[in-house]
mmCIF file of C-alpha atoms in Angstrom:
data_model
loop_
_atom_site.group_PDB
_atom_site.id
_atom_site.type_symbol
_atom_site.label_atom_id
_atom_site.label_comp_id
_atom_site.label_asym_id
_atom_site.label_seq_id
_atom_site.Cartn_x
_atom_site.Cartn_y
_atom_site.Cartn_z
ATOM 1 C CA LYS A 187 -17.213 -2.764 -10.874
ATOM 2 C CA ALA A 188 -14.817 -0.023 -11.672
ATOM 3 C CA GLY A 189 -11.419 0.377 -10.120
ATOM 4 C CA VAL A 190 -10.125 2.775 -8.253
ATOM 5 C CA THR A 191 -8.967 5.662 -10.926
ATOM 6 C CA GLN A 192 -6.446 8.515 -10.465
ATOM 7 C CA THR A 193 -5.609 11.560 -12.370
ATOM 8 C CA PRO A 194 -3.478 12.547 -13.840
ATOM 9 C CA ARG A 195 -1.195 9.491 -14.308
ATOM 10 C CA TYR A 196 1.839 11.331 -14.709
ATOM 11 C CA LEU A 197 3.178 15.285 -13.950
ATOM 12 C CA ILE A 198 5.634 16.970 -14.347
ATOM 13 C CA LYS A 199 6.582 20.622 -11.660
ATOM 14 C CA THR A 200 9.587 22.876 -11.128
ATOM 15 C CA ARG A 201 10.145 23.430 -7.334
ATOM 16 C CA GLY A 202 8.099 25.588 -5.683
ATOM 17 C CA GLN A 203 5.454 25.302 -8.143
ATOM 18 C CA GLN A 204 1.896 23.858 -6.412
ATOM 19 C CA VAL A 205 0.105 20.428 -7.522
ATOM 20 C CA THR A 206 -3.329 18.898 -7.282
ATOM 21 C CA LEU A 207 -4.053 15.083 -7.369
ATOM 22 C CA SER A 208 -7.181 13.153 -7.981
ATOM 23 C CA CYS A 209 -8.453 10.255 -6.873
ATOM 24 C CA SER A 210 -11.822 8.782 -7.398
ATOM 25 C CA PRO A 211 -12.690 5.475 -5.061
ATOM 26 C CA ILE A 212 -14.596 2.544 -5.640
ATOM 27 C CA SER A 213 -18.349 2.889 -6.215
ATOM 28 C CA GLY A 214 -20.014 2.969 -2.214
ATOM 29 C CA HIS A 215 -16.292 3.461 -0.352
ATOM 30 C CA ARG A 216 -16.028 6.016 1.716
ATOM 31 C CA SER A 217 -12.850 6.286 3.151
ATOM 32 C CA VAL A 218 -9.924 6.701 0.966
ATOM 33 C CA SER A 219 -6.276 6.732 1.697
ATOM 34 C CA TRP A 220 -3.153 8.144 0.114
ATOM 35 C CA TYR A 221 0.289 6.962 0.781
ATOM 36 C CA GLN A 222 3.581 8.404 -1.203
ATOM 37 C CA GLN A 223 5.914 5.623 -2.428
ATOM 38 C CA THR A 224 9.433 6.902 -3.239
ATOM 39 C CA PRO A 225 12.927 4.635 -3.450
ATOM 40 C CA GLY A 226 13.914 6.109 -0.639
ATOM 41 C CA GLN A 227 11.932 5.878 2.256
ATOM 42 C CA GLY A 228 9.319 3.276 0.512
ATOM 43 C CA LEU A 229 5.597 3.469 1.250
ATOM 44 C CA GLN A 230 4.391 6.202 3.806
ATOM 45 C CA PHE A 231 1.168 6.961 4.663
ATOM 46 C CA LEU A 232 0.271 10.336 4.300
ATOM 47 C CA PHE A 233 -3.599 10.992 5.233
ATOM 48 C CA GLU A 234 -7.364 9.112 5.243
ATOM 49 C CA TYR A 235 -10.447 10.982 4.923
ATOM 50 C CA PHE A 236 -13.987 9.799 5.768
ATOM 51 C CA SER A 237 -17.185 11.467 5.237
ATOM 52 C CA GLU A 238 -15.447 14.510 3.846
ATOM 53 C CA THR A 239 -13.324 14.256 7.302
ATOM 54 C CA GLN A 240 -9.776 13.635 7.898
ATOM 55 C CA ARG A 241 -9.299 10.894 10.453
ATOM 56 C CA ASN A 242 -5.831 10.041 10.288
ATOM 57 C CA LYS A 243 -2.467 11.721 8.998
ATOM 58 C CA GLY A 244 0.794 10.939 8.882
ATOM 59 C CA ASN A 245 3.818 12.125 10.265
ATOM 60 C CA PHE A 246 4.304 14.864 6.850
ATOM 61 C CA PRO A 247 5.050 18.712 6.679
ATOM 62 C CA GLY A 248 1.878 20.737 5.987
ATOM 63 C CA ARG A 249 2.958 21.619 2.576
ATOM 64 C CA PHE A 250 0.981 18.130 1.956
ATOM 65 C CA SER A 251 -2.971 18.169 2.488
ATOM 66 C CA GLY A 252 -6.139 16.912 0.983
ATOM 67 C CA ARG A 253 -9.636 17.094 1.430
ATOM 68 C CA GLN A 254 -12.720 14.548 0.223
ATOM 69 C CA PHE A 255 -15.839 15.918 -1.558
ATOM 70 C CA SER A 256 -19.171 15.015 -0.586
ATOM 71 C CA ASN A 257 -19.161 11.929 -3.052
ATOM 72 C CA SER A 258 -16.107 10.169 -1.998
ATOM 73 C CA ARG A 259 -13.660 11.791 -4.518
ATOM 74 C CA SER A 260 -10.652 13.049 -2.876
ATOM 75 C CA GLU A 261 -7.695 15.471 -3.671
ATOM 76 C CA MET A 262 -4.623 15.916 -2.241
ATOM 77 C CA ASN A 263 -2.758 19.142 -2.522
ATOM 78 C CA VAL A 264 1.367 19.843 -2.587
ATOM 79 C CA SER A 265 2.079 23.029 -2.083
ATOM 80 C CA THR A 266 6.072 24.530 -3.033
ATOM 81 C CA LEU A 267 6.929 21.862 -4.320
ATOM 82 C CA GLU A 268 10.428 20.057 -3.319
ATOM 83 C CA LEU A 269 12.242 17.704 -5.589
ATOM 84 C CA GLY A 270 12.021 15.181 -2.880
ATOM 85 C CA ASP A 271 8.636 15.650 -3.339
ATOM 86 C CA SER A 272 9.074 13.171 -6.623
ATOM 87 C CA ALA A 273 7.332 9.930 -6.287
ATOM 88 C CA LEU A 274 4.465 7.775 -6.820
ATOM 89 C CA TYR A 275 1.460 8.938 -4.923
ATOM 90 C CA LEU A 276 -1.246 6.624 -4.380
ATOM 91 C CA CYS A 277 -4.716 6.366 -3.420
ATOM 92 C CA ALA A 278 -6.612 3.106 -1.931
ATOM 93 C CA SER A 279 -10.207 3.188 -1.068
ATOM 94 C CA SER A 280 -12.278 1.239 1.146
ATOM 95 C CA ARG A 281 -15.723 1.016 2.287
ATOM 96 C CA THR A 282 -15.464 1.964 6.054
ATOM 97 C CA GLY A 283 -11.944 1.571 6.919
ATOM 98 C CA THR A 284 -12.644 0.384 9.851
ATOM 99 C CA GLY A 285 -13.201 -3.369 10.669
ATOM 100 C CA ILE A 286 -10.631 -6.757 9.888
ATOM 101 C CA THR A 287 -13.080 -7.616 6.888
ATOM 102 C CA ASP A 288 -12.359 -4.606 5.233
ATOM 103 C CA THR A 289 -10.258 -4.463 2.152
ATOM 104 C CA GLN A 290 -8.187 -1.672 0.866
ATOM 105 C CA TYR A 291 -8.242 -1.609 -3.103
ATOM 106 C CA PHE A 292 -5.244 0.811 -4.111
ATOM 107 C CA GLY A 293 -5.540 2.728 -7.597
ATOM 108 C CA PRO A 294 -2.712 2.784 -10.405
ATOM 109 C CA GLY A 295 -0.618 5.717 -8.690
ATOM 110 C CA THR A 296 0.305 9.251 -10.018
ATOM 111 C CA ARG A 297 3.227 9.802 -10.813
ATOM 112 C CA LEU A 298 4.775 12.809 -10.244
ATOM 113 C CA THR A 299 8.373 14.379 -11.167
ATOM 114 C CA VAL A 300 9.460 17.391 -9.481
ATOM 115 C CA LEU A 301 12.327 19.322 -11.605
ATOM 116 C CA ALA B 256 4.541 1.564 17.161
ATOM 117 C CA GLN B 257 3.948 -1.795 14.860
ATOM 118 C CA SER B 258 6.559 -2.060 12.217
ATOM 119 C CA VAL B 259 7.472 -4.790 9.604
ATOM 120 C CA THR B 260 11.131 -6.112 8.443
ATOM 121 C CA GLN B 261 10.962 -7.385 4.973
ATOM 122 C CA LEU B 262 14.797 -9.276 4.825
ATOM 123 C CA GLY B 263 16.058 -9.467 1.528
ATOM 124 C CA SER B 264 15.219 -7.015 -1.125
ATOM 125 C CA HIS B 265 15.590 -8.838 -3.924
ATOM 126 C CA VAL B 266 14.987 -12.871 -4.623
ATOM 127 C CA SER B 267 15.474 -14.830 -7.536
ATOM 128 C CA VAL B 268 13.940 -18.351 -8.263
ATOM 129 C CA SER B 269 13.675 -20.261 -10.821
ATOM 130 C CA GLU B 270 10.477 -21.240 -13.243
ATOM 131 C CA GLY B 271 8.603 -24.033 -10.710
ATOM 132 C CA ALA B 272 10.733 -23.703 -7.709
ATOM 133 C CA LEU B 273 9.376 -22.467 -4.115
ATOM 134 C CA VAL B 274 8.819 -18.992 -3.401
ATOM 135 C CA LEU B 275 9.424 -17.981 0.336
ATOM 136 C CA LEU B 276 9.729 -13.924 1.107
ATOM 137 C CA ARG B 277 10.352 -13.371 4.648
ATOM 138 C CA CYS B 278 8.417 -10.728 6.501
ATOM 139 C CA ASN B 279 8.786 -10.547 10.618
ATOM 140 C CA TYR B 280 6.609 -8.162 12.815
ATOM 141 C CA SER B 281 6.979 -6.046 15.490
ATOM 142 C CA SER B 282 3.761 -5.168 17.718
ATOM 143 C CA SER B 283 2.867 -5.104 21.339
ATOM 144 C CA VAL B 284 -0.780 -6.400 20.204
ATOM 145 C CA PRO B 285 -1.737 -9.099 18.268
ATOM 146 C CA PRO B 286 -1.067 -7.267 14.836
ATOM 147 C CA TYR B 287 -3.092 -7.284 11.367
ATOM 148 C CA LEU B 288 -1.063 -8.173 8.538
ATOM 149 C CA PHE B 289 -1.372 -8.346 4.686
ATOM 150 C CA TRP B 290 0.940 -9.352 1.754
ATOM 151 C CA TYR B 291 0.354 -6.646 -1.066
ATOM 152 C CA VAL B 292 2.075 -7.459 -4.659
ATOM 153 C CA GLN B 293 2.786 -4.215 -6.956
ATOM 154 C CA TYR B 294 3.430 -5.343 -10.893
ATOM 155 C CA PRO B 295 5.330 -2.870 -12.653
ATOM 156 C CA ASN B 296 3.790 1.004 -13.533
ATOM 157 C CA GLN B 297 0.504 -0.565 -11.033
ATOM 158 C CA GLY B 298 -0.957 -0.467 -7.840
ATOM 159 C CA LEU B 299 -0.806 -2.530 -4.938
ATOM 160 C CA GLN B 300 -3.172 -5.593 -5.150
ATOM 161 C CA LEU B 301 -3.957 -7.320 -1.830
ATOM 162 C CA LEU B 302 -2.381 -11.089 -2.038
ATOM 163 C CA LEU B 303 -4.620 -12.399 1.458
ATOM 164 C CA LYS B 304 -4.600 -10.848 5.437
ATOM 165 C CA TYR B 305 -4.317 -11.998 8.684
ATOM 166 C CA THR B 306 -7.156 -11.234 11.030
ATOM 167 C CA SER B 307 -6.193 -14.091 13.370
ATOM 168 C CA ALA B 308 -9.024 -16.153 12.282
ATOM 169 C CA ALA B 309 -6.283 -18.898 11.034
ATOM 170 C CA THR B 310 -2.872 -18.517 11.276
ATOM 171 C CA LEU B 311 -2.667 -20.287 7.794
ATOM 172 C CA VAL B 312 -3.828 -17.763 5.529
ATOM 173 C CA LYS B 313 -4.619 -18.637 1.425
ATOM 174 C CA GLY B 314 -4.286 -15.889 -0.810
ATOM 175 C CA ILE B 315 -4.831 -15.624 -4.539
ATOM 176 C CA ASN B 316 -2.807 -16.694 -7.185
ATOM 177 C CA GLY B 317 -1.632 -19.934 -5.173
ATOM 178 C CA PHE B 318 0.007 -17.966 -2.756
ATOM 179 C CA GLU B 319 -0.001 -18.219 1.288
ATOM 180 C CA ALA B 320 1.611 -17.117 4.441
ATOM 181 C CA GLU B 321 1.604 -18.694 8.210
ATOM 182 C CA PHE B 322 1.437 -16.512 11.035
ATOM 183 C CA LYS B 323 3.875 -17.704 13.592
ATOM 184 C CA LYS B 324 3.439 -15.568 16.721
ATOM 185 C CA SER B 325 6.556 -17.515 18.328
ATOM 186 C CA GLU B 326 8.619 -16.003 15.624
ATOM 187 C CA THR B 327 6.963 -13.209 15.021
ATOM 188 C CA SER B 328 7.175 -13.673 11.676
ATOM 189 C CA PHE B 329 4.738 -13.999 8.434
ATOM 190 C CA HIS B 330 6.422 -15.316 5.443
ATOM 191 C CA LEU B 331 4.786 -15.407 2.383
ATOM 192 C CA THR B 332 5.156 -18.692 0.197
ATOM 193 C CA LYS B 333 4.023 -20.485 -2.896
ATOM 194 C CA PRO B 334 4.981 -24.015 -3.838
ATOM 195 C CA SER B 335 5.604 -23.149 -7.729
ATOM 196 C CA ALA B 336 6.866 -20.343 -9.306
ATOM 197 C CA HIS B 337 5.512 -18.555 -12.175
ATOM 198 C CA MET B 338 6.729 -16.247 -14.395
ATOM 199 C CA SER B 339 4.349 -13.765 -13.803
ATOM 200 C CA ASP B 340 4.978 -14.091 -10.088
ATOM 201 C CA ALA B 341 7.786 -11.410 -10.643
ATOM 202 C CA ALA B 342 6.810 -8.616 -9.280
ATOM 203 C CA GLU B 343 7.574 -6.414 -5.977
ATOM 204 C CA TYR B 344 6.184 -7.402 -2.421
ATOM 205 C CA PHE B 345 5.149 -5.724 0.114
ATOM 206 C CA CYS B 346 4.290 -7.176 4.015
ATOM 207 C CA ALA B 347 1.926 -4.319 5.994
ATOM 208 C CA VAL B 348 0.844 -4.363 9.138
ATOM 209 C CA SER B 349 -2.065 -2.592 10.674
ATOM 210 C CA PRO B 350 -2.830 -0.554 14.098
ATOM 211 C CA SER B 351 -6.044 -1.492 14.721
ATOM 212 C CA GLY B 352 -7.057 -3.490 12.227
ATOM 213 C CA SER B 353 -8.011 -1.162 9.941
ATOM 214 C CA ALA B 354 -7.661 -0.895 6.173
ATOM 215 C CA ARG B 355 -6.916 2.489 6.422
ATOM 216 C CA GLN B 356 -3.803 2.943 7.775
ATOM 217 C CA LEU B 357 -1.235 0.479 6.851
ATOM 218 C CA THR B 358 2.846 0.486 7.688
ATOM 219 C CA PHE B 359 4.908 -0.987 4.579
ATOM 220 C CA GLY B 360 8.313 -2.752 4.837
ATOM 221 C CA SER B 361 10.605 -2.311 2.176
ATOM 222 C CA GLY B 362 9.169 -4.390 -0.396
ATOM 223 C CA THR B 363 10.648 -7.622 -1.785
ATOM 224 C CA GLN B 364 11.405 -7.713 -5.950
ATOM 225 C CA LEU B 365 10.618 -11.191 -6.874
ATOM 226 C CA THR B 366 12.851 -12.296 -9.780
ATOM 227 C CA VAL B 367 11.447 -15.323 -11.967
ATOM 228 C CA LEU B 368 13.903 -16.915 -14.200
ATOM 229 C CA PRO B 369 13.182 -19.369 -16.571
#
């Protein structure tokens, strides 16, 4: 069974640009969560999608957005990039995202560097 | 709000020695707690999770953790460290027990010395 895949694995952008990251969850998983990982702030929850609807959102500015498609694949977009957006962006999927028996599986991440 | 605090950003142990990584939680309701491991250039892998079924939780790769309500702790242990255990370890808490929105600790980098 294939794991969570994220594309691209590495990205270099310049300030002011926008970027789109993609995440394909494990087959059968309908919940997709996104996290940002930086040396200074650690791992922070961005948002979670289930059945094409954003169900939870972390404390990030509106420049960070996402969506989920009918096949559960998800994208996140960051507009007007800032230097501080440089981070490892992790995607995680689970079957439903509810219930204590559900487990979240993480992808390898996309390393975004903003110059 | 729930949170976790990991004591010690770096821990070094000798191969074969006991591994002890500390995590304390803050929660007004019974928490659901997790330990994840991250190897270089990889995502997070679930080691174990506490869901109130048992206070001693056994995970993968020989790791286990004990939930102690009186100490608000959920420390991760392994009796004998292996070189392959070198990685970063994260403790996390879920606000509702669900898997989808985790609050992570700051992480502990484990170094295993030969």
